[in-house]
Amino acid sequence: MNAQDLENLTIAGLAAEIKNRSISPVEVTRLFLERIERINPILNAYVTVNADIALTEAKRAETEISQGRYRGPLHGIPFSIKDNIATKGIRTTAGSKILHDWKPDFDATVVAKLKEAGAIILGKTNLHEWALGGTTINPFYGTTRNPWDVNRIAGGSSGGSGAAVAASLSLGSIGTDSAQSVRNPGSMCGIIGLKPTYGRISQYGTVPGTGAYSCNHTGVMTKNVEDAAIVLQAVAGHDPRDPLSADKPVANYRDSLGHDFKHMRVGILHGYFEKDMAEEVKAKFSRAVAVLKRLGMETEDVTIPHMDLIPAVKVCTSRVENSSAHARNLRTRPHDYSKQTLYAYLSALLVPASAYLMAQRVRRIICEEFRELLTRVQILALPTVPFTVPTIEECNAGWLNIDGKKIRRQDERGGADSLCAIPFNVTGLPAMSIPCGFAEAGTPIGMQLATGPFQEELILRVAHAYEQATEWHQRNPKISVEQR
């Protein structure tokens, strides 16, 4: 195996090679570390690379496998972790100046589970400051660039994770998603971004203040659907250290792939987010729906009565919950925030308690409306991001050009790029972004699938069927050192 082979590797494929000992975890880890050394200066996907620790863990994995103690399909597989998830002895910054030198003395539950499965943690990936944004343009750790076009963003807030997986700087990554932050970079980087049901994966060890606690989810980012199923199987489950963790049985996600779905009804979700949707996105999504129909699924256009209230509910909820976690630092270290983040938190302090309570009441109504809708259809489908991947220059200016129309990236509804994603943070329902085509500029476009609570296997089954009927997941970005 050489460095070029890494671009076509998947977790499932590499796992088979490691299991039969045709390649060693040490060899794999060295190849990935060499690729990171060459490519990361271009993309800025990683903020911390822990090469020595990774090689030590790889040697341990190699020894265990040689002694017949193979742990399963993640044994020896290289991973990255979003830098707002605690890693024992490894710097965890949350993309902030305040935590610049923090080295936790514990692992987040999701990290501990990956280690138990034998995964090799290569390092920590860049994110938006305090995970509060959708661009991963970070004032303290630099901008993460999209592997498909380095002049464009990788999405956010888990932009570093998205870029790392898409560019084969790791085979899987763990991110967090409070408004879009796994699915948005999944769409923009052309990979799988899976946000499971609220409580499906423990949030113990996620840095407080890097996501609204009642909307935040730990999520999975991989190159294809089968890999997402493998990772979710390893990290899902109840955690007594997380009081919001769900004590629900964990399905066999990988075994659910390939099962029949005759007569499955797919609801094509419509609502407020279509106002500023690019024609290219509409066209690619329409073609993706046509593929679902060819696979035997029935479709119908659907909406919910209070769809237009979702942005207000999400903005009110997330801003109040986020700012509450920063109360002390806002008083004692305000100058250690960027101006944009500081003003966002300070403005949230002005939201009255009555508005927050009203948002929660409306939220319950919206959840009930989705529950009723999902008795008529089994899957919901909509675009992941309503526009094509913007340039870094556009995002710095705060404006987007959509079909010749200039719109603000941020308005009273929040970020324009999160509008398709937030229904599933408000409701806590599982949702996944899967590649469904490319824009004329050569950047990926994603389709989002969602379903009822704790039915991730249903999303995985439909997504896998769609993936096998298309070729988008087989494409890789071409990155050259000259782009640096």
Coordinates of C-alpha atoms in Angstrom, one line a residue:
M1 CA 0.0 0.0 0.0
N2 CA 1.2 3.5 -0.8
A3 CA 0.0 7.0 0.0
Q4 CA -2.2 7.2 -3.1
D5 CA -4.1 4.1 -2.0
L6 CA -5.4 6.0 1.0
E7 CA -7.9 8.0 -1.1
N8 CA -9.9 4.8 -2.0
L9 CA -9.8 3.2 1.5
T10 CA -12.9 2.7 3.5
I11 CA -13.3 1.5 7.1
A12 CA -14.9 -1.7 6.0
G13 CA -12.3 -2.4 3.3
L14 CA -9.3 -1.6 5.5
A15 CA -10.7 -3.6 8.4
A16 CA -10.7 -6.8 6.3
E17 CA -7.1 -6.2 5.3
I18 CA -6.1 -5.6 8.9
K19 CA -8.0 -8.6 10.2
N20 CA -6.3 -11.0 7.8
R21 CA -2.9 -9.3 8.6
S22 CA -2.1 -8.3 5.0
I23 CA -1.4 -4.8 6.3
S24 CA -0.5 -3.7 9.9
P25 CA -2.0 -0.9 11.9
V26 CA 1.5 0.6 12.3
E27 CA 1.9 0.8 8.5
V28 CA -1.5 2.3 8.1
T29 CA -1.0 4.9 10.8
R30 CA 2.4 5.9 9.4
L31 CA 0.9 6.4 5.9
F32 CA -1.9 8.6 7.3
L33 CA 0.5 10.6 9.4
E34 CA 2.7 11.2 6.3
R35 CA -0.4 12.3 4.3
I36 CA -1.4 14.6 7.1
E37 CA 2.0 16.2 7.1
R38 CA 1.7 16.9 3.3
I39 CA -1.9 17.9 3.0
N40 CA -2.9 19.5 6.3
P41 CA -0.9 22.7 5.7
I42 CA -3.1 23.2 2.7
L43 CA -6.5 22.4 4.3
N44 CA -5.9 23.2 8.0
A45 CA -8.2 20.3 9.0
Y46 CA -6.2 19.4 12.1
V47 CA -5.2 21.7 14.9
T48 CA -3.4 19.0 16.8
V49 CA -1.8 15.9 15.5
N50 CA -0.7 13.4 18.2
A51 CA 1.7 11.2 16.1
D52 CA 3.6 9.6 19.0
I53 CA 0.5 8.5 20.8
A54 CA -1.1 7.3 17.6
L55 CA 1.9 5.2 16.8
T56 CA 2.0 3.7 20.3
E57 CA -1.6 2.7 20.0
A58 CA -1.0 1.3 16.5
K59 CA 1.8 -0.9 17.8
R60 CA -0.5 -2.1 20.6
A61 CA -3.2 -2.9 18.1
E62 CA -0.7 -4.8 15.9
T63 CA 0.4 -6.9 18.8
E64 CA -3.1 -7.7 19.9
I65 CA -4.1 -8.7 16.4
S66 CA -1.0 -10.9 15.9
Q67 CA -1.9 -12.7 19.2
G68 CA -5.4 -13.4 17.9
R69 CA -7.1 -10.7 20.0
Y70 CA -8.9 -8.9 17.1
R71 CA -11.5 -6.5 18.6
G72 CA -13.6 -5.9 15.5
P73 CA -13.9 -3.7 12.4
L74 CA -12.5 -0.5 14.1
H75 CA -9.3 -2.2 15.3
G76 CA -6.4 -0.3 13.9
I77 CA -8.6 2.2 12.0
P78 CA -7.3 5.8 11.9
F79 CA -9.8 8.4 13.3
S80 CA -9.9 12.1 14.1
I81 CA -11.9 13.9 16.8
K82 CA -13.5 17.3 16.7
D83 CA -11.6 19.6 19.0
N84 CA -14.6 20.2 21.4
I85 CA -14.6 16.6 22.5
A86 CA -12.4 15.7 25.5
T87 CA -9.3 13.5 24.8
K88 CA -7.2 12.4 27.7
G89 CA -3.8 14.1 27.7
I90 CA -4.4 15.7 24.2
R91 CA -5.1 19.4 23.8
T92 CA -8.8 20.2 23.5
T93 CA -9.4 23.8 22.6
A94 CA -13.0 24.0 21.5
G95 CA -11.7 26.3 18.8
S96 CA -11.3 29.0 21.5
K97 CA -8.6 31.1 23.0
I98 CA -9.8 30.4 26.5
L99 CA -9.0 26.7 26.3
H100 CA -5.9 27.0 24.1
D101 CA -3.7 24.9 26.5
W102 CA -6.3 22.6 28.1
K103 CA -5.4 18.9 28.2
P104 CA -8.3 17.0 29.8
D105 CA -7.5 14.2 32.3
F106 CA -10.3 12.0 30.9
D107 CA -11.8 10.8 27.6
A108 CA -15.3 11.7 26.4
T109 CA -17.4 8.6 26.4
V110 CA -17.5 8.5 22.6
V111 CA -13.7 8.6 22.5
A112 CA -13.4 5.9 25.2
K113 CA -15.7 3.7 23.1
L114 CA -13.6 4.2 20.0
K115 CA -10.5 3.3 21.9
E116 CA -12.2 0.2 23.3
A117 CA -13.0 -0.8 19.7
G118 CA -9.3 -0.4 18.9
A119 CA -9.5 2.8 16.8
I120 CA -6.3 4.9 16.5
I121 CA -6.9 8.6 17.3
L122 CA -4.6 10.6 15.0
G123 CA -5.5 14.1 16.3
K124 CA -8.1 16.8 16.8
T125 CA -9.8 18.7 14.1
N126 CA -10.5 22.4 13.6
L127 CA -14.0 23.9 14.2
H128 CA -15.7 27.2 14.4
E129 CA -14.9 29.2 17.6
W130 CA -16.9 27.5 20.4
A131 CA -18.7 25.5 17.6
L132 CA -20.8 28.6 17.0
G133 CA -21.0 28.9 13.2
G134 CA -21.2 27.1 9.9
T135 CA -17.9 28.0 8.2
T136 CA -14.9 26.9 10.3
I137 CA -13.3 30.3 9.7
N138 CA -11.6 30.4 13.1
P139 CA -9.9 33.6 14.3
F140 CA -7.5 31.7 16.5
Y141 CA -6.7 28.5 14.6
G142 CA -7.2 29.6 11.0
T143 CA -9.7 28.6 8.3
T144 CA -10.3 25.1 7.2
R145 CA -10.4 24.8 3.4
N146 CA -12.6 22.6 1.3
P147 CA -10.7 19.6 -0.3
W148 CA -12.7 20.0 -3.5
D149 CA -11.8 23.7 -3.8
V150 CA -9.4 25.3 -1.3
N151 CA -10.9 28.8 -2.0
R152 CA -14.2 27.6 -0.4
I153 CA -15.3 26.7 3.1
A154 CA -15.5 23.1 4.4
G155 CA -18.7 23.9 6.3
G156 CA -19.1 23.9 10.0
S157 CA -18.9 23.8 12.8
S158 CA -17.3 20.3 12.3
G159 CA -15.5 21.6 9.2
G160 CA -12.1 20.1 10.2
S161 CA -13.7 16.7 10.6
G162 CA -15.4 16.9 7.2
A163 CA -12.3 18.0 5.4
A164 CA -10.2 15.3 7.2
V165 CA -12.4 12.5 6.1
A166 CA -13.0 13.8 2.5
A167 CA -9.2 14.3 2.0
S168 CA -8.4 10.9 3.5
L169 CA -6.6 12.4 6.5
S170 CA -8.6 10.0 8.6
L171 CA -11.2 7.3 7.7
G172 CA -13.7 8.5 10.2
S173 CA -14.4 11.4 12.6
I174 CA -16.6 12.3 15.4
G175 CA -18.3 15.7 15.4
T176 CA -21.1 17.5 17.2
D177 CA -24.3 18.9 15.7
S178 CA -26.4 21.5 17.5
A179 CA -27.9 23.2 14.3
Q180 CA -26.2 21.5 11.3
S181 CA -22.7 21.0 12.4
V182 CA -22.2 17.4 11.2
R183 CA -24.5 17.4 8.2
N184 CA -23.4 20.7 6.8
P185 CA -19.7 19.8 6.4
G186 CA -20.8 16.3 5.4
S187 CA -22.7 17.9 2.5
M188 CA -20.1 20.5 1.6
C189 CA -17.2 17.9 1.7
G190 CA -19.1 15.1 -0.1
I191 CA -19.2 12.6 2.7
I192 CA -21.7 11.0 5.1
G193 CA -22.7 13.2 8.1
L194 CA -25.0 11.3 10.5
K195 CA -26.7 13.0 13.4
P196 CA -28.4 10.2 15.4
T197 CA -31.4 10.6 17.7
Y198 CA -30.9 12.9 20.7
G199 CA -29.4 10.7 23.4
R200 CA -28.4 7.9 21.1
I201 CA -24.7 8.7 21.5
S202 CA -23.4 10.1 24.9
Q203 CA -22.4 13.7 25.1
Y204 CA -20.3 13.2 28.2
G205 CA -17.0 14.9 27.6
T206 CA -18.3 17.4 25.0
V207 CA -17.0 20.8 26.1
P208 CA -19.9 22.9 27.7
G209 CA -20.9 25.9 25.7
T210 CA -20.1 24.3 22.3
G211 CA -23.7 23.6 21.5
A212 CA -27.2 24.1 23.0
Y213 CA -27.5 21.3 25.4
S214 CA -31.1 20.4 24.5
C215 CA -30.3 20.5 20.8
N216 CA -26.8 19.1 20.6
H217 CA -25.9 15.7 19.3
T218 CA -22.7 13.7 18.9
G219 CA -22.4 12.6 15.3
V220 CA -20.5 10.4 12.9
M221 CA -18.6 11.3 9.7
T222 CA -17.4 8.7 7.2
K223 CA -16.8 8.2 3.5
N224 CA -19.8 5.9 3.0
V225 CA -22.9 4.5 4.6
E226 CA -21.5 1.1 5.6
D227 CA -18.7 2.8 7.5
A228 CA -21.2 5.1 9.3
A229 CA -23.1 2.0 10.4
I230 CA -19.9 0.4 11.7
V231 CA -19.0 3.5 13.7
L232 CA -22.5 4.1 15.1
Q233 CA -22.6 0.5 16.2
A234 CA -19.4 1.1 18.3
V235 CA -20.3 4.4 19.9
A236 CA -24.1 4.2 20.4
G237 CA -25.7 3.2 23.7
H238 CA -26.7 4.4 27.1
D239 CA -24.1 6.2 29.3
P240 CA -25.0 6.7 33.0
R241 CA -22.6 9.7 33.1
D242 CA -24.8 11.5 30.6
P243 CA -28.2 12.2 32.3
L244 CA -29.7 12.9 28.8
S245 CA -28.4 9.6 27.3
A246 CA -31.2 7.3 26.2
D247 CA -31.5 3.8 27.7
K248 CA -32.7 2.2 24.4
P249 CA -31.6 -1.0 22.7
V250 CA -28.9 -0.5 20.0
A251 CA -29.8 -2.1 16.7
N252 CA -27.4 -4.0 14.5
Y253 CA -26.9 -1.2 12.1
R254 CA -24.6 -2.9 9.6
D255 CA -26.9 -5.9 9.3
S256 CA -29.8 -3.6 8.4
L257 CA -28.1 -2.6 5.1
G258 CA -29.5 -4.3 2.1
H259 CA -32.9 -5.2 3.6
D260 CA -36.0 -4.8 1.5
F261 CA -38.0 -1.5 1.6
K262 CA -41.0 -2.2 -0.7
H263 CA -43.9 0.2 -0.3
M264 CA -41.8 2.6 1.9
R265 CA -43.3 6.1 1.7
V266 CA -40.8 9.0 1.5
G267 CA -42.1 12.4 2.4
I268 CA -40.5 15.3 0.5
L269 CA -40.4 17.9 3.1
H270 CA -41.2 21.5 2.1
G271 CA -41.2 24.7 4.1
Y272 CA -39.5 28.0 4.8
F273 CA -36.1 26.9 3.7
E274 CA -37.0 27.0 0.0
K275 CA -37.1 30.7 -0.3
D276 CA -33.3 31.1 -0.9
M277 CA -32.6 27.7 -2.4
A278 CA -30.2 27.6 -5.3
E279 CA -31.5 26.1 -8.6
E280 CA -28.6 23.8 -8.8
V281 CA -29.5 22.3 -5.4
K282 CA -33.1 21.9 -6.4
A283 CA -32.1 20.1 -9.6
K284 CA -29.7 17.7 -7.9
F285 CA -32.2 16.9 -5.2
S286 CA -35.0 16.3 -7.7
R287 CA -32.7 13.8 -9.5
A288 CA -32.0 12.1 -6.1
V289 CA -35.7 11.8 -5.5
A290 CA -36.1 10.2 -8.9
V291 CA -33.5 7.6 -7.9
L292 CA -35.5 6.8 -4.7
K293 CA -38.6 6.2 -6.9
R294 CA -36.7 3.9 -9.2
L295 CA -35.7 1.9 -6.2
G296 CA -39.3 1.3 -5.5
M297 CA -40.2 3.9 -2.9
E298 CA -43.3 6.0 -3.0
T299 CA -43.0 9.7 -2.5
E300 CA -45.4 12.5 -1.5
D301 CA -44.9 16.2 -0.8
V302 CA -45.4 17.0 2.9
T303 CA -45.0 19.8 5.4
I304 CA -46.1 20.5 9.0
P305 CA -48.4 23.3 10.2
H306 CA -45.9 25.3 12.2
M307 CA -42.9 24.8 10.0
D308 CA -42.2 28.5 9.7
L309 CA -41.7 28.8 13.5
I310 CA -38.8 26.4 13.6
P311 CA -36.1 29.0 13.0
A312 CA -37.4 31.2 15.8
V313 CA -37.6 28.3 18.2
K314 CA -34.1 27.1 17.4
V315 CA -32.5 30.6 17.6
C316 CA -34.2 31.4 20.9
T317 CA -33.4 28.0 22.4
S318 CA -29.8 27.7 21.3
R319 CA -28.7 31.2 22.0
V320 CA -30.0 31.2 25.6
E321 CA -28.6 27.7 26.4
N322 CA -25.2 28.5 24.8
S323 CA -24.8 31.8 26.6
S324 CA -25.7 30.3 30.0
A325 CA -22.6 28.1 29.8
H326 CA -20.4 31.1 29.1
A327 CA -21.7 33.3 32.0
R328 CA -18.5 33.3 34.0
N329 CA -16.1 33.8 31.1
L330 CA -18.3 36.6 29.6
R331 CA -17.8 38.5 32.9
T332 CA -14.1 37.7 33.5
R333 CA -12.6 37.1 30.0
P334 CA -14.7 38.9 27.4
H335 CA -11.7 39.9 25.4
D336 CA -10.7 36.3 24.8
Y337 CA -13.7 35.9 22.5
S338 CA -13.8 37.1 18.9
K339 CA -16.1 40.1 18.5
Q340 CA -18.7 38.1 16.5
T341 CA -18.9 35.3 19.1
L342 CA -18.9 37.8 22.0
Y343 CA -21.8 39.8 20.6
A344 CA -23.8 36.6 19.9
Y345 CA -23.5 35.5 23.5
L346 CA -24.2 39.0 24.9
S347 CA -27.3 39.5 22.8
A348 CA -28.6 36.1 24.0
L349 CA -28.5 37.5 27.6
L350 CA -31.2 39.9 26.6
V351 CA -33.7 37.2 25.7
P352 CA -36.4 37.1 28.4
A353 CA -37.2 33.9 30.2
S354 CA -40.8 34.2 28.9
A355 CA -39.5 34.0 25.3
Y356 CA -37.4 30.9 26.1
L357 CA -40.4 29.2 27.8
M358 CA -42.7 30.1 24.9
A359 CA -40.1 28.6 22.5
Q360 CA -40.1 25.4 24.4
R361 CA -43.9 25.2 24.3
V362 CA -44.0 25.7 20.5
R363 CA -41.2 23.2 20.3
R364 CA -43.4 20.5 21.9
I365 CA -46.1 21.3 19.3
I366 CA -43.6 21.0 16.5
C367 CA -42.4 17.6 17.8
E368 CA -46.0 16.4 17.9
E369 CA -46.5 17.5 14.3
F370 CA -43.5 15.6 13.2
R371 CA -44.6 12.5 15.2
E372 CA -48.0 12.6 13.4
L373 CA -46.4 13.1 10.0
L374 CA -44.1 10.1 10.6
T375 CA -47.2 7.9 11.0
R376 CA -48.0 8.6 7.3
V377 CA -44.5 8.4 5.9
Q378 CA -41.4 6.4 7.1
I379 CA -38.6 8.7 5.7
L380 CA -38.3 12.4 5.2
A381 CA -36.1 13.8 2.4
L382 CA -34.9 17.3 1.7
P383 CA -31.6 19.0 0.7
T384 CA -29.0 19.3 3.4
V385 CA -27.8 22.9 2.6
P386 CA -30.0 25.2 0.4
F387 CA -27.1 26.6 -1.6
T388 CA -23.8 25.4 -3.2
V389 CA -20.5 25.7 -1.2
P390 CA -19.7 29.4 -0.8
T391 CA -16.2 30.9 -1.1
I392 CA -14.2 31.9 2.0
E393 CA -14.3 35.5 0.6
E394 CA -18.1 35.5 0.5
C395 CA -18.4 34.2 4.0
N396 CA -15.9 36.8 5.4
A397 CA -18.0 39.5 3.7
G398 CA -21.2 38.0 5.3
W399 CA -23.1 37.7 2.0
L400 CA -24.0 34.9 -0.4
N401 CA -24.7 35.0 -4.1
I402 CA -27.5 32.6 -4.9
D403 CA -28.6 32.6 -8.5
G404 CA -27.6 36.2 -8.9
K405 CA -29.4 37.2 -5.7
K406 CA -27.4 38.6 -2.8
I407 CA -28.5 37.4 0.7
R408 CA -27.1 37.7 4.2
R409 CA -25.5 34.6 5.6
Q410 CA -26.8 35.5 9.1
D411 CA -30.2 37.0 9.7
E412 CA -33.0 36.7 12.4
R413 CA -33.5 33.1 11.4
G414 CA -29.8 32.2 12.2
G415 CA -27.4 31.0 9.5
A416 CA -28.9 30.5 6.1
D417 CA -26.9 27.3 5.7
S418 CA -28.6 25.7 8.7
L419 CA -32.2 26.2 7.6
C420 CA -32.7 22.7 6.2
A421 CA -31.0 21.1 9.1
I422 CA -32.5 22.7 12.2
P423 CA -35.9 20.9 12.2
F424 CA -34.1 17.7 13.4
N425 CA -32.2 19.5 16.1
V426 CA -35.4 21.0 17.4
T427 CA -37.2 17.6 17.4
G428 CA -34.1 15.5 18.2
L429 CA -34.9 13.2 15.3
P430 CA -32.1 11.3 13.5
A431 CA -30.9 12.8 10.2
M432 CA -28.1 12.0 7.7
S433 CA -26.5 13.9 4.8
I434 CA -25.5 11.8 1.8
P435 CA -23.8 13.0 -1.4
C436 CA -26.3 13.4 -4.2
G437 CA -24.3 15.3 -6.9
F438 CA -22.0 18.1 -7.7
A439 CA -22.4 21.7 -8.6
E440 CA -21.0 23.2 -11.8
A441 CA -18.2 24.6 -9.6
G442 CA -17.2 21.0 -8.8
T443 CA -18.3 21.1 -5.2
P444 CA -20.5 18.5 -3.6
I445 CA -24.3 18.8 -2.9
G446 CA -26.0 16.7 -0.2
M447 CA -29.4 15.1 0.3
Q448 CA -30.8 14.8 3.8
L449 CA -32.8 11.8 5.1
A450 CA -34.6 11.8 8.4
T451 CA -37.0 9.5 10.3
G452 CA -38.5 8.7 13.7
P453 CA -36.6 8.4 17.0
F454 CA -34.1 5.6 17.3
Q455 CA -34.7 4.3 13.8
E456 CA -31.2 5.0 12.5
E457 CA -31.2 1.7 10.8
L458 CA -34.0 2.8 8.5
I459 CA -32.0 5.9 7.4
L460 CA -28.9 3.7 6.9
R461 CA -30.9 1.2 4.8
V462 CA -32.4 3.8 2.5
A463 CA -29.1 5.8 2.2
H464 CA -27.2 2.6 1.4
A465 CA -29.6 1.6 -1.3
Y466 CA -29.4 5.2 -2.8
E467 CA -25.6 5.1 -2.5
Q468 CA -25.3 1.8 -4.3
A469 CA -27.5 3.1 -7.1
T470 CA -25.3 6.2 -7.7
E471 CA -21.6 6.9 -8.0
W472 CA -21.1 10.1 -6.0
H473 CA -19.4 8.4 -3.1
Q474 CA -16.7 7.0 -5.4
R475 CA -15.3 10.4 -6.2
N476 CA -12.3 11.8 -4.4
P477 CA -11.0 15.4 -4.3
K478 CA -7.7 16.0 -6.0
I479 CA -5.4 18.0 -3.8
S480 CA -1.9 19.0 -4.8
V481 CA 0.9 20.5 -2.6
E482 CA 1.1 23.4 -5.1
Q483 CA -2.3 24.6 -3.8
R484 CA -0.7 25.6 -0.5

